Short mmCIF file of C-alpha atoms and ligand atoms in Angstrom, two decimals:
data_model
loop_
_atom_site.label_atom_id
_atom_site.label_comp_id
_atom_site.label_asym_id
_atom_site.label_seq_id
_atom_site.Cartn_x
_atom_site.Cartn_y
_atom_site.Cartn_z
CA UNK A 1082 228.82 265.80 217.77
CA UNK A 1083 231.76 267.70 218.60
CA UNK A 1084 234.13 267.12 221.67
CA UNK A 1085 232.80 270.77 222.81
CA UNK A 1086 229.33 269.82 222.33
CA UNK A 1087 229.64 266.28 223.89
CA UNK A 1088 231.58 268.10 226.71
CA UNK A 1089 228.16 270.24 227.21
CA UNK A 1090 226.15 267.30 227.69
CA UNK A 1091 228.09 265.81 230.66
CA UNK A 1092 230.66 268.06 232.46
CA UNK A 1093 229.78 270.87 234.85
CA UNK A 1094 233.02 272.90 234.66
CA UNK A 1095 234.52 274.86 237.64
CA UNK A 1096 234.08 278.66 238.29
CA UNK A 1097 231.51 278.76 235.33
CA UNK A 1098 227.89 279.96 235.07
CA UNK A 1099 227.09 276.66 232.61
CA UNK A 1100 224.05 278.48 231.66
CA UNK A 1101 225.78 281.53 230.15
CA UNK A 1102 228.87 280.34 229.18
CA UNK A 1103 230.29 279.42 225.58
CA UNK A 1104 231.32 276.40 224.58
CA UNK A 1105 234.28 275.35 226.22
CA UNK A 1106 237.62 275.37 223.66
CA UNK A 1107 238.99 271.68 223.24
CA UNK A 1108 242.75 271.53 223.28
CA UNK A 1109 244.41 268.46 222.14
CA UNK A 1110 248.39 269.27 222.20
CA UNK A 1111 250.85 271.64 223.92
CA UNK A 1112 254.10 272.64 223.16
CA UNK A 1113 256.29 275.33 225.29
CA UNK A 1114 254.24 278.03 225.83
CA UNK A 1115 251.50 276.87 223.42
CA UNK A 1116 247.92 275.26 223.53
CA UNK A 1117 246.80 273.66 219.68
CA UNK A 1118 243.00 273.60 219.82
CA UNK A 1119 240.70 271.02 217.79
CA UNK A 1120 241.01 272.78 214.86
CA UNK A 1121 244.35 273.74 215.00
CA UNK A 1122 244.56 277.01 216.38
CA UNK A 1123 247.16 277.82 218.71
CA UNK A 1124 246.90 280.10 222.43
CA UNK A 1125 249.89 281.21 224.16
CA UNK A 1126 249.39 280.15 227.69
CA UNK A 1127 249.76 283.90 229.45
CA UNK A 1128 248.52 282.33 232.47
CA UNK A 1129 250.16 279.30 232.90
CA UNK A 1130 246.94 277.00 232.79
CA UNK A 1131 245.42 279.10 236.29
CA UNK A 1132 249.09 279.23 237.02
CA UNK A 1133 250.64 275.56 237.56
CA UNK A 1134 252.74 275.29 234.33
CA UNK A 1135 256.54 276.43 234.60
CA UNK A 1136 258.56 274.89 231.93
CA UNK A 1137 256.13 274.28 229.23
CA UNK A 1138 253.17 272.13 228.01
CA UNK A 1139 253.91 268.37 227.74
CA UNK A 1140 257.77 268.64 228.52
CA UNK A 1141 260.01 265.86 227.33
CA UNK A 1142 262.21 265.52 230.13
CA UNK A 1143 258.87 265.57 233.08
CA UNK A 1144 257.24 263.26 230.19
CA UNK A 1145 260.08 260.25 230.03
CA UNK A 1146 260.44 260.90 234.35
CA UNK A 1147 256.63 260.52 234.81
CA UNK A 1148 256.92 257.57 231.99
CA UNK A 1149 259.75 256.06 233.94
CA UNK A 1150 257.70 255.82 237.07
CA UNK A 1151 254.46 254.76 235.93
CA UNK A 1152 256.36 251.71 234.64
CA UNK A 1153 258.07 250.88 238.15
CA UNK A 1154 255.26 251.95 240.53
CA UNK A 1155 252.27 254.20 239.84
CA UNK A 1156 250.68 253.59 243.83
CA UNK A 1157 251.18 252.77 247.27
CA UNK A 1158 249.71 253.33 250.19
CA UNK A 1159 251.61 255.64 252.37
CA UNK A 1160 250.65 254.91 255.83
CA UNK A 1161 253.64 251.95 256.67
CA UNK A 1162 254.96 251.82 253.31
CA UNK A 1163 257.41 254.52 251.53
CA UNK A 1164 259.32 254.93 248.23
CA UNK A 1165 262.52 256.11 246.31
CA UNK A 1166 260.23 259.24 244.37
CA UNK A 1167 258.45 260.92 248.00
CA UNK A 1168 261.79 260.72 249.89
CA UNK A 1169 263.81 262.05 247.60
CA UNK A 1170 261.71 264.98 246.83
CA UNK A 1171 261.50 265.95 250.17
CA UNK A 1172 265.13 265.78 250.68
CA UNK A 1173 265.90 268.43 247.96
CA UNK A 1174 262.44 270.31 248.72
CA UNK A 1175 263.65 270.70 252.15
CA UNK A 1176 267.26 272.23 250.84
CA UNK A 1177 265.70 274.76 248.48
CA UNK A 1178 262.76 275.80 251.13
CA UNK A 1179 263.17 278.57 253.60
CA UNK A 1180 265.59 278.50 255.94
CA UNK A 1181 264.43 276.07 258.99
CA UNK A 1182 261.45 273.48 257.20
CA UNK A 1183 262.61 270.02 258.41
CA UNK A 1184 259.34 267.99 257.68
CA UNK A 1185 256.86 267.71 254.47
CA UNK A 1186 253.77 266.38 254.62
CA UNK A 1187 251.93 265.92 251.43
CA UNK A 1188 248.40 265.85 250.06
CA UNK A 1189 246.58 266.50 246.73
CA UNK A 1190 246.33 270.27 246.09
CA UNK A 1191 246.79 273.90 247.16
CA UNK A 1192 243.75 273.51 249.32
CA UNK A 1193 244.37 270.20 251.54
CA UNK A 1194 248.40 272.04 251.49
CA UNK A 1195 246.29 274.54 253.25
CA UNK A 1196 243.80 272.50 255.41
CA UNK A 1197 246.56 270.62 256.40
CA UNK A 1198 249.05 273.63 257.99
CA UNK A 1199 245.47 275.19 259.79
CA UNK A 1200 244.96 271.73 261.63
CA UNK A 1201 248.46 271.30 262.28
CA UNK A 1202 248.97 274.76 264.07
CA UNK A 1203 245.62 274.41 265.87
CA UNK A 1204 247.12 270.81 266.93
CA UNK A 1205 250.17 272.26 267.66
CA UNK A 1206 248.87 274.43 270.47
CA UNK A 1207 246.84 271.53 271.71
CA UNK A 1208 249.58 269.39 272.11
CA UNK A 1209 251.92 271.67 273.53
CA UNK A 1210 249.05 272.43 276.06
CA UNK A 1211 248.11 275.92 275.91
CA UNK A 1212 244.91 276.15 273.19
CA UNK A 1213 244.78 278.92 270.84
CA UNK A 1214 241.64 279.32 268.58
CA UNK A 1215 242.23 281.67 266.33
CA UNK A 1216 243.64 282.20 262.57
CA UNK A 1217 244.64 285.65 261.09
CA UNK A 1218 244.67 286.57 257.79
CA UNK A 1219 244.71 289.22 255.11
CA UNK A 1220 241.46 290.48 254.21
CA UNK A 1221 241.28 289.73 250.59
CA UNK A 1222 243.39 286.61 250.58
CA UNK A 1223 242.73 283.28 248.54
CA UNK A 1224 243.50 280.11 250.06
CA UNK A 1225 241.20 277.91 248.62
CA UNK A 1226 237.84 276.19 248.33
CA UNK A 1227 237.53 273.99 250.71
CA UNK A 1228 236.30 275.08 254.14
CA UNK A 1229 238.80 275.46 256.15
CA UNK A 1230 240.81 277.38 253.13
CA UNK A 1231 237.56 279.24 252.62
CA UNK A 1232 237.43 280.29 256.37
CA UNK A 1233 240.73 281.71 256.18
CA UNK A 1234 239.92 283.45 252.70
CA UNK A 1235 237.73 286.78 251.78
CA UNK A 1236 234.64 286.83 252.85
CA UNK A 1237 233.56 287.41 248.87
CA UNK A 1238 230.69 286.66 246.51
CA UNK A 1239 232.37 283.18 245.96
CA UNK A 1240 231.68 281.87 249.26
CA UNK A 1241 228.69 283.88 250.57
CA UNK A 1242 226.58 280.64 250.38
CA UNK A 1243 228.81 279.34 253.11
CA UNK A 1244 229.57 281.80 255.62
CA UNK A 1245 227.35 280.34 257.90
CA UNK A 1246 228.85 277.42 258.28
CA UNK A 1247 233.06 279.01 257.97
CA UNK A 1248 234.68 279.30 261.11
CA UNK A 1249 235.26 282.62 262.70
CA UNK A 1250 238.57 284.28 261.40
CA UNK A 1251 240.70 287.65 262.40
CA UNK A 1252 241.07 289.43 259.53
CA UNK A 1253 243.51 292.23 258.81
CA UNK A 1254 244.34 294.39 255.71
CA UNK A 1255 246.76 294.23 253.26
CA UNK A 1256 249.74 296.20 253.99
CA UNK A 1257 249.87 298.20 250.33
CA UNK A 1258 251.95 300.38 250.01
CA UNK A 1259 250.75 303.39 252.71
CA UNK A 1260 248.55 301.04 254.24
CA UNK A 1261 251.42 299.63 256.07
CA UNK A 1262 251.08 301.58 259.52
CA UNK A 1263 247.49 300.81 260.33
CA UNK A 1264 248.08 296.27 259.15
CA UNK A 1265 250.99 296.23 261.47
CA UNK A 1266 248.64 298.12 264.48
CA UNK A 1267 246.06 295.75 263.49
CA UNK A 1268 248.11 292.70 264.05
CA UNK A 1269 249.83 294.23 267.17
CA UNK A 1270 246.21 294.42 268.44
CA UNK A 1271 245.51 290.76 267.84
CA UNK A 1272 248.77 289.30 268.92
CA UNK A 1273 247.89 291.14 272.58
CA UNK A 1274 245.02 288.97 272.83
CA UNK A 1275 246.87 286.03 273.49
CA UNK A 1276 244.46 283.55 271.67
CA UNK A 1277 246.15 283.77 268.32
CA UNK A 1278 247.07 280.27 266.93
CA UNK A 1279 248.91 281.52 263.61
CA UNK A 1280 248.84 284.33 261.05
CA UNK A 1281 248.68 282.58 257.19
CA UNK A 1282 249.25 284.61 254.28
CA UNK A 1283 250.24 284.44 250.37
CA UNK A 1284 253.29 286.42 250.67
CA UNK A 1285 253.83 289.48 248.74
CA UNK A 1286 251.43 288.76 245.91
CA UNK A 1287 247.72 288.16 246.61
CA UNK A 1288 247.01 286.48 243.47
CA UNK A 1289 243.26 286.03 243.44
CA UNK A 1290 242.90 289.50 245.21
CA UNK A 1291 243.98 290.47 241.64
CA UNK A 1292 247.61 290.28 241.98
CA UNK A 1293 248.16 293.19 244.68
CA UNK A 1294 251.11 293.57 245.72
CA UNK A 1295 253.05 294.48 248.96
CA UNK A 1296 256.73 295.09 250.34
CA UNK A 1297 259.05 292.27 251.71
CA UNK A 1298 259.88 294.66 254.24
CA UNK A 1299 256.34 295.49 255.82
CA UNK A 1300 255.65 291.52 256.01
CA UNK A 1301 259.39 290.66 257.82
CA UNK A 1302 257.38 292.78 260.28
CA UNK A 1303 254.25 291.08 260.69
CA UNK A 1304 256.61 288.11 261.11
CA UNK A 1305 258.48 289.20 264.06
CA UNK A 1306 255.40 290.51 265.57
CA UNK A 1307 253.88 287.28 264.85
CA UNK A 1308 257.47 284.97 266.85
CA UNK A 1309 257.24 288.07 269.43
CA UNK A 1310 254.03 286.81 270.42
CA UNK A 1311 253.98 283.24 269.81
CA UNK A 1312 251.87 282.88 266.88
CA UNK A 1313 252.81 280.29 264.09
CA UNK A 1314 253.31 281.60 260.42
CA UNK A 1315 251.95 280.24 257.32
CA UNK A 1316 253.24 281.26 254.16
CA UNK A 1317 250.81 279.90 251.74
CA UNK A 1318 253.25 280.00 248.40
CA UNK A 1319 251.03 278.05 246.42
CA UNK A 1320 251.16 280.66 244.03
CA UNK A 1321 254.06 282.16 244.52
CA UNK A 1322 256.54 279.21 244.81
CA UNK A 1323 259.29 277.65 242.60
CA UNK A 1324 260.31 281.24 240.76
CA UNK A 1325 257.08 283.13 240.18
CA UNK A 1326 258.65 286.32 242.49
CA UNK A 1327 261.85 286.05 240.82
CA UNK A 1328 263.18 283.81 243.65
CA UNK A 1329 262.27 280.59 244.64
CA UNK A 1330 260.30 281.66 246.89
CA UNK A 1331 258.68 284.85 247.79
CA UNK A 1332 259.54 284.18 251.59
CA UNK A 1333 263.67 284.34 250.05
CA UNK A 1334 263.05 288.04 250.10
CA UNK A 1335 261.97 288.22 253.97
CA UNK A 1336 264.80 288.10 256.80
CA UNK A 1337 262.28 286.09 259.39
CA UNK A 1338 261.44 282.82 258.22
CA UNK A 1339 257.48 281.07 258.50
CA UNK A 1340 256.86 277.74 260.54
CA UNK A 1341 255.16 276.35 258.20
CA UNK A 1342 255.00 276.90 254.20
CA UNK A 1343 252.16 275.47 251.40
CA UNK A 1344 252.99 274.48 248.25
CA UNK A 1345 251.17 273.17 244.81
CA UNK A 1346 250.68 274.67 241.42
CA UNK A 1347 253.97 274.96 240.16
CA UNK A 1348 254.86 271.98 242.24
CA UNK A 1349 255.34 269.39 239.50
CA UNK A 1350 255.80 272.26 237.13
CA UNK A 1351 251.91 271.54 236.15
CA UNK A 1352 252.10 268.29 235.19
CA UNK A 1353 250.35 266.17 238.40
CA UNK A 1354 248.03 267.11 241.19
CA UNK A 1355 250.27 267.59 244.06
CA UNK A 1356 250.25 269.76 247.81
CA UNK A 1357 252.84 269.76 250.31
CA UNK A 1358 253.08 271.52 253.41
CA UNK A 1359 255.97 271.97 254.97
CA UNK A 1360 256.78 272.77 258.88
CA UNK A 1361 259.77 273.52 260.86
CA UNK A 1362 261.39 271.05 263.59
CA UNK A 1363 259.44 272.57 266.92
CA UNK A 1364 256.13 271.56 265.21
CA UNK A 1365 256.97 268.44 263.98
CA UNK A 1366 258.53 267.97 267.81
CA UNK A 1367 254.72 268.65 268.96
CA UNK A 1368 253.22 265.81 267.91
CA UNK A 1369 255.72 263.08 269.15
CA UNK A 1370 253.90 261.47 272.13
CA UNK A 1371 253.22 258.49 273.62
CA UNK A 1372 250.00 259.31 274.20
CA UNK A 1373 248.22 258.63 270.51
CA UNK A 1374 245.81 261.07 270.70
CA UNK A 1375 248.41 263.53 269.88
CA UNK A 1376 248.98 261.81 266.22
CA UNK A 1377 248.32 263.98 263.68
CA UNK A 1378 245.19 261.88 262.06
CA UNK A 1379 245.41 263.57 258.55
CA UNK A 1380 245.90 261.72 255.23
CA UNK A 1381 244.57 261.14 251.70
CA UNK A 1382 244.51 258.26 249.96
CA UNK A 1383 246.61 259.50 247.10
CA UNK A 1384 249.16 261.34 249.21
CA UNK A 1385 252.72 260.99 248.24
CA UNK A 1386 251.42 259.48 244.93
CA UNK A 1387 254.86 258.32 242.94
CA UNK A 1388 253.94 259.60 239.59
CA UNK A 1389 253.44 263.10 241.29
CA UNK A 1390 256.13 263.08 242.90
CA UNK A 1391 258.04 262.17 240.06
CA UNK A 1392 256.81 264.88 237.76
CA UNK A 1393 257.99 267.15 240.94
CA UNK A 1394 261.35 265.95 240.64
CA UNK A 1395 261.90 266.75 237.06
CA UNK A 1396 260.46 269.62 237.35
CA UNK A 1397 262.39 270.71 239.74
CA UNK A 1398 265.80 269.89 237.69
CA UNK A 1399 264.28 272.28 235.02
CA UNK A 1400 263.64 274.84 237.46
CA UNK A 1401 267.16 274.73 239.05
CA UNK A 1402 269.41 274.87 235.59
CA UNK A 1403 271.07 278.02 235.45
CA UNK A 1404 268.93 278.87 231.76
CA UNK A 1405 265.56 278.71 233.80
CA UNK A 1406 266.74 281.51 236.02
CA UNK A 1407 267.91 283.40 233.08
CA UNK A 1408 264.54 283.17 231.41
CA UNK A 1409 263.00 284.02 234.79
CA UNK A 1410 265.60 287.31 234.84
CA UNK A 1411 264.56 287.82 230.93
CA UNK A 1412 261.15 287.85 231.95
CA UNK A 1413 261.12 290.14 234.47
CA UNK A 1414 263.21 292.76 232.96
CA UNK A 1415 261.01 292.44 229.46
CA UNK A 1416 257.73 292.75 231.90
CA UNK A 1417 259.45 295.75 233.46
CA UNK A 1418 260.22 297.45 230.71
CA UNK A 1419 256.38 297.06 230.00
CA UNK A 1420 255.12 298.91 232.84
CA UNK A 1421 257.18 301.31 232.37
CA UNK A 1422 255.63 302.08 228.62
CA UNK A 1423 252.21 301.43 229.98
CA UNK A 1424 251.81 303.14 233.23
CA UNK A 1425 252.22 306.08 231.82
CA UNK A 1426 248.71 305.90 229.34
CA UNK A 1427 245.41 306.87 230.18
CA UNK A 1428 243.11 305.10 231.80
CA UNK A 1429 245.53 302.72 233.66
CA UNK A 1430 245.08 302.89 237.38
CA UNK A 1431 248.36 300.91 238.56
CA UNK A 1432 250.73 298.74 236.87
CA UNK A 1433 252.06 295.95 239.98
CA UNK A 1434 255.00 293.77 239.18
CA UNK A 1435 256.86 291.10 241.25
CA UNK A 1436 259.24 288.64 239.02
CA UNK A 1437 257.61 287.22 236.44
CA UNK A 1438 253.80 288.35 237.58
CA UNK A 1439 253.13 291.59 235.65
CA UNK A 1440 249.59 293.20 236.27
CA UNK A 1441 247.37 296.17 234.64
CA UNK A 1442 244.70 297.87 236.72
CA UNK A 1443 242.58 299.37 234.26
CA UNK A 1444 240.41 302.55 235.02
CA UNK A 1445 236.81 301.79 234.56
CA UNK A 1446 233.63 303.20 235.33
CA UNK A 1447 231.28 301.42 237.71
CA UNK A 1448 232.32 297.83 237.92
CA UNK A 1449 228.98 296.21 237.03
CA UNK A 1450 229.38 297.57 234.00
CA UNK A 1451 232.51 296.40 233.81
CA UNK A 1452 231.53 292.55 233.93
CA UNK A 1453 230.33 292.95 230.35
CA UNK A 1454 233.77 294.73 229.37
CA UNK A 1455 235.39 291.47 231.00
CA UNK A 1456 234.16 289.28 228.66
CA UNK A 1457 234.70 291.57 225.66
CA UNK A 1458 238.50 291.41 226.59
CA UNK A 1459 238.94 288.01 227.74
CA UNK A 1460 237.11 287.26 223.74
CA UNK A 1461 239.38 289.54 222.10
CA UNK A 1462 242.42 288.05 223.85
CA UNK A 1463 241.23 284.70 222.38
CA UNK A 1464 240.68 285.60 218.91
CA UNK A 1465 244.61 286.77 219.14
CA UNK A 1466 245.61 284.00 220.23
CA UNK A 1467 246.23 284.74 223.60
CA UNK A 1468 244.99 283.58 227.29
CA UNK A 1469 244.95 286.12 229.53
CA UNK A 1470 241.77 286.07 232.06
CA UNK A 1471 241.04 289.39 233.48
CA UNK A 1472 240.29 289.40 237.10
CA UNK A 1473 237.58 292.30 237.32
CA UNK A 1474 239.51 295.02 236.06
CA UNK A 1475 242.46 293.50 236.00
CA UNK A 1476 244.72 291.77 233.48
CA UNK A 1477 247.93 289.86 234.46
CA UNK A 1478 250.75 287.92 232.78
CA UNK A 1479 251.84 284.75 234.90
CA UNK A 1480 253.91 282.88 231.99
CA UNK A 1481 255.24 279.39 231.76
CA UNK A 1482 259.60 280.60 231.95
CA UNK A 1483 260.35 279.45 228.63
CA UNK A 1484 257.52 281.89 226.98
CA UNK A 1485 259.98 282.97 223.92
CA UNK A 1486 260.58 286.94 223.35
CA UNK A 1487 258.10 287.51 220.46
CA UNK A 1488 255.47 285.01 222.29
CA UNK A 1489 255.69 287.62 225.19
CA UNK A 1490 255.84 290.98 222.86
CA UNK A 1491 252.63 289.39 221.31
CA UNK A 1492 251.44 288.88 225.06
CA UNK A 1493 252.03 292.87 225.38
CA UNK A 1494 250.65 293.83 222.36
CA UNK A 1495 247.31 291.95 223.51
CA UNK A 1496 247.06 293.71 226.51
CA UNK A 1497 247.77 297.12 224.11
CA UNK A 1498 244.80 296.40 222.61
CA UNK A 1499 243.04 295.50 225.72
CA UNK A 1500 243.24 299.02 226.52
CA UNK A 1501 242.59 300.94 223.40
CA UNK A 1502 238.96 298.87 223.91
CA UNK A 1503 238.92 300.28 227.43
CA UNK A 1504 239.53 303.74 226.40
CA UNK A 1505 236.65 303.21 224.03
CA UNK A 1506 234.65 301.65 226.09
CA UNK A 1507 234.83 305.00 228.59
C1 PLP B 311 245.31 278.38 243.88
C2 PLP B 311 245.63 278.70 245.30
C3 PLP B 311 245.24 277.85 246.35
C4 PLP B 311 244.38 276.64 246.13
O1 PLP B 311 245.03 275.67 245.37
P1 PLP B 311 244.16 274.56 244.61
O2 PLP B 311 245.18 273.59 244.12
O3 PLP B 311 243.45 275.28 243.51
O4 PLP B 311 243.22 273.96 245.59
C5 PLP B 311 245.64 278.17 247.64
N1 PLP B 311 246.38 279.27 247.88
C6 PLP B 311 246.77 280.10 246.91
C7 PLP B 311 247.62 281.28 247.24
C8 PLP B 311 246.40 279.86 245.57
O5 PLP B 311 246.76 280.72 244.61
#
């Protein structure tokens, strides 16, 4: 039997219909920006493995770091105990973070990095004895499956099973460009409630929204609206963190600073499982007490794990050698060179770009439809030897930095052809 078959018989995989879908394609190796299936054919990673790898599959120097720690300690409980890898990662997260972070917390993933800054601002208020109950956020924003993340994210096909049970949220809309006016009335509106707890968002790229896009400027403004009023901020840079923008963050663009920050994905540069949320001094401040019921009783039994927190350090090295920023500069300039050519065809509704995240909107005819088109380009992708997995209508390019310059022309050349089967297809 092969690995794909025996992989049929036992695993339920995530975000797939297992009734419809094809065999799954079993990758044994990576290298750089490539995937070496079974039977050796190769896939450039266009999309990062859903967006967690920055430097490369299987990379020497995270490989002999994570090595090096496995052999000196792989676990230990982090209630009472600490060690070398979690405190010094903190100490150099907290110098390349935003401007005023003074405290990480970790857990597993981009969701608990999430669950964890929506109990600690609801805690916050608690403790500091004035209650606020409510969370705002964008309208088509992704934070995650669990429930609290899925609370704060769109109310979508995804989750419809559960909106019964999600708690009640105040949702604006994305400030895209000329949108703008009416999100920053709609938050104005909220703050004036008074019962506003915090404001989370994924700043200036909604990535499961389909990569939209919106201005540094028009979010520094839902951020001082947001400190006018008292309500926390959340960026949720899961996503966006450690270069994607083109900074190290996409909050390095914005004046105002968040309270609070999540991170995971490109945390240990895809290598290890991995969340952290981070929060500035005042909340931290909070939830020192005497009385212990203002503790913040959070914690997984993996959190801090060394061997994570290892591959996060050497990740981070890679990410802060002058060559990575060069090949995050490269990228963007090649990617905006690329909208330029492309925009300009028929049948392309937008072309968004923000650092190293390039996306197509393609013009299609009614969107049901469409699902069958999405399969027919996701396949042809494949048989080039390319991942790239539309979202809808949508096809984006979220590389690993050290993609090489004919890896990405091929990469553009996909998407090319992508099109010409659109324009068909019309
Ligand atoms: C992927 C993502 C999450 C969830 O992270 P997981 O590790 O998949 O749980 C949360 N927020 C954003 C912005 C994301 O892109």
């Amino acid at each position: 039997m092969s690995l794909a078959e025996r992989d049929h018989n036992v695993i339920w995989h995530p975000y797939t219909q297992m009734k419809t879908a094809a065999l799954p394609i079993p990758i044994v190796r990576g290298e750089g920006a490539l995937l070496y299936a079974e039977d050796g054919t190769n896939y450039i990673d266009a999309v990062s493995s859903w967006w967690v790898n920055l430097h490369g599959h299987a990379h020497p120097y995270i490989a002999q770091q994570v090595a090096e720690q496995l052999q000196t300690l792989e676990h230990v409980i982090f209630a009472g105990f600490t060690h070398p890898a979690a405190v010094t990662f903190a100490e150099r997260l907290i110098k390349i973070l935003p401007q005023g972070q003074s405290r990480i917390f970790y857990s597993d993933n981009g969701s608990t990095a999430v669950e964890v800054a929506l109990k600690m601002a609801i805690q916050y208020w608690e403790n500091v004895g004035t209650p606020k109950k409510k969370i705002i956020a964008f309208r088509d924003s992704y934070h995650g499956d669990t429930f609290g993340a899925m609370s704060v994210s769109a109310r979508s096909a995804f989750t419809a099973p559960f909106w019964p049970y999600l708690f009640d949220v105040s949702f604006i809309d994305v400030p895209i460009p000329g949108n703008e006016a009416e999100t920053i009335q709609q938050l104005e509106a909220l703050a004036k409630t008074g019962d506003m707890a915090a404001f989370i968002y994924e700043p200036l790229v909604l990535g499961t929204a389909g990569m939209v896009m919106y201005k540094p400027e028009v979010l520094n403004k839902l951020v001082r609206i947001c400190q006018q009023h008292n309500i926390l901020t959340i960026a949720d840079e899961v996503m966006t963190g450690f270069g994607r923008t083109g900074r190290i963050f996409a909050s390095d663009y914005l004046e105002l600073k968040p309270d609070m920050t999540c991170l995971s994905k490109g945390l240990t540069g895809g290598t290890m499982a991995l969340g952290v949320t981070s929060c500035s001094h005042r909340i931290y401040q909070a939830f020192l007490h005497n009385d212990k019921s203002k503790t913040f009783f959070h914690g997984h039994s993996y959190t801090a794990n060394p061997v994570a927190c290892a591959a996060g350090l050497a990740s981070m090295d890679l990410l802060l050698q002058p060559e990575t920023q060069q090949s995050i500069n490269r990228i963007s300039s090649s990617h905006a060179a690329f909208a330029e050519s492309i925009k300009v065809l028929p049948n392309i509704k937008e072309v968004r770009q923000q650092g190293t995240i390039l996306a197509v909107e393609f013009e299609v005819g009614c969107t049901s439809y469409f699902s069958n088109l999405r399969d027919t380009l996701y396949n042809f992708a494949l048989e080039q030897g390319v991942i790239l997995r539309p979202l809808g209508n949508i096809i984006y390019i979220i590389p690993p930095y050290c993609i090489a310059k004919d890896q990405l022309e091929k990469v553009y050349q996909t998407i090319l052809g992508m099109h010409e089967l659109v324009v068909a297809a019309k």
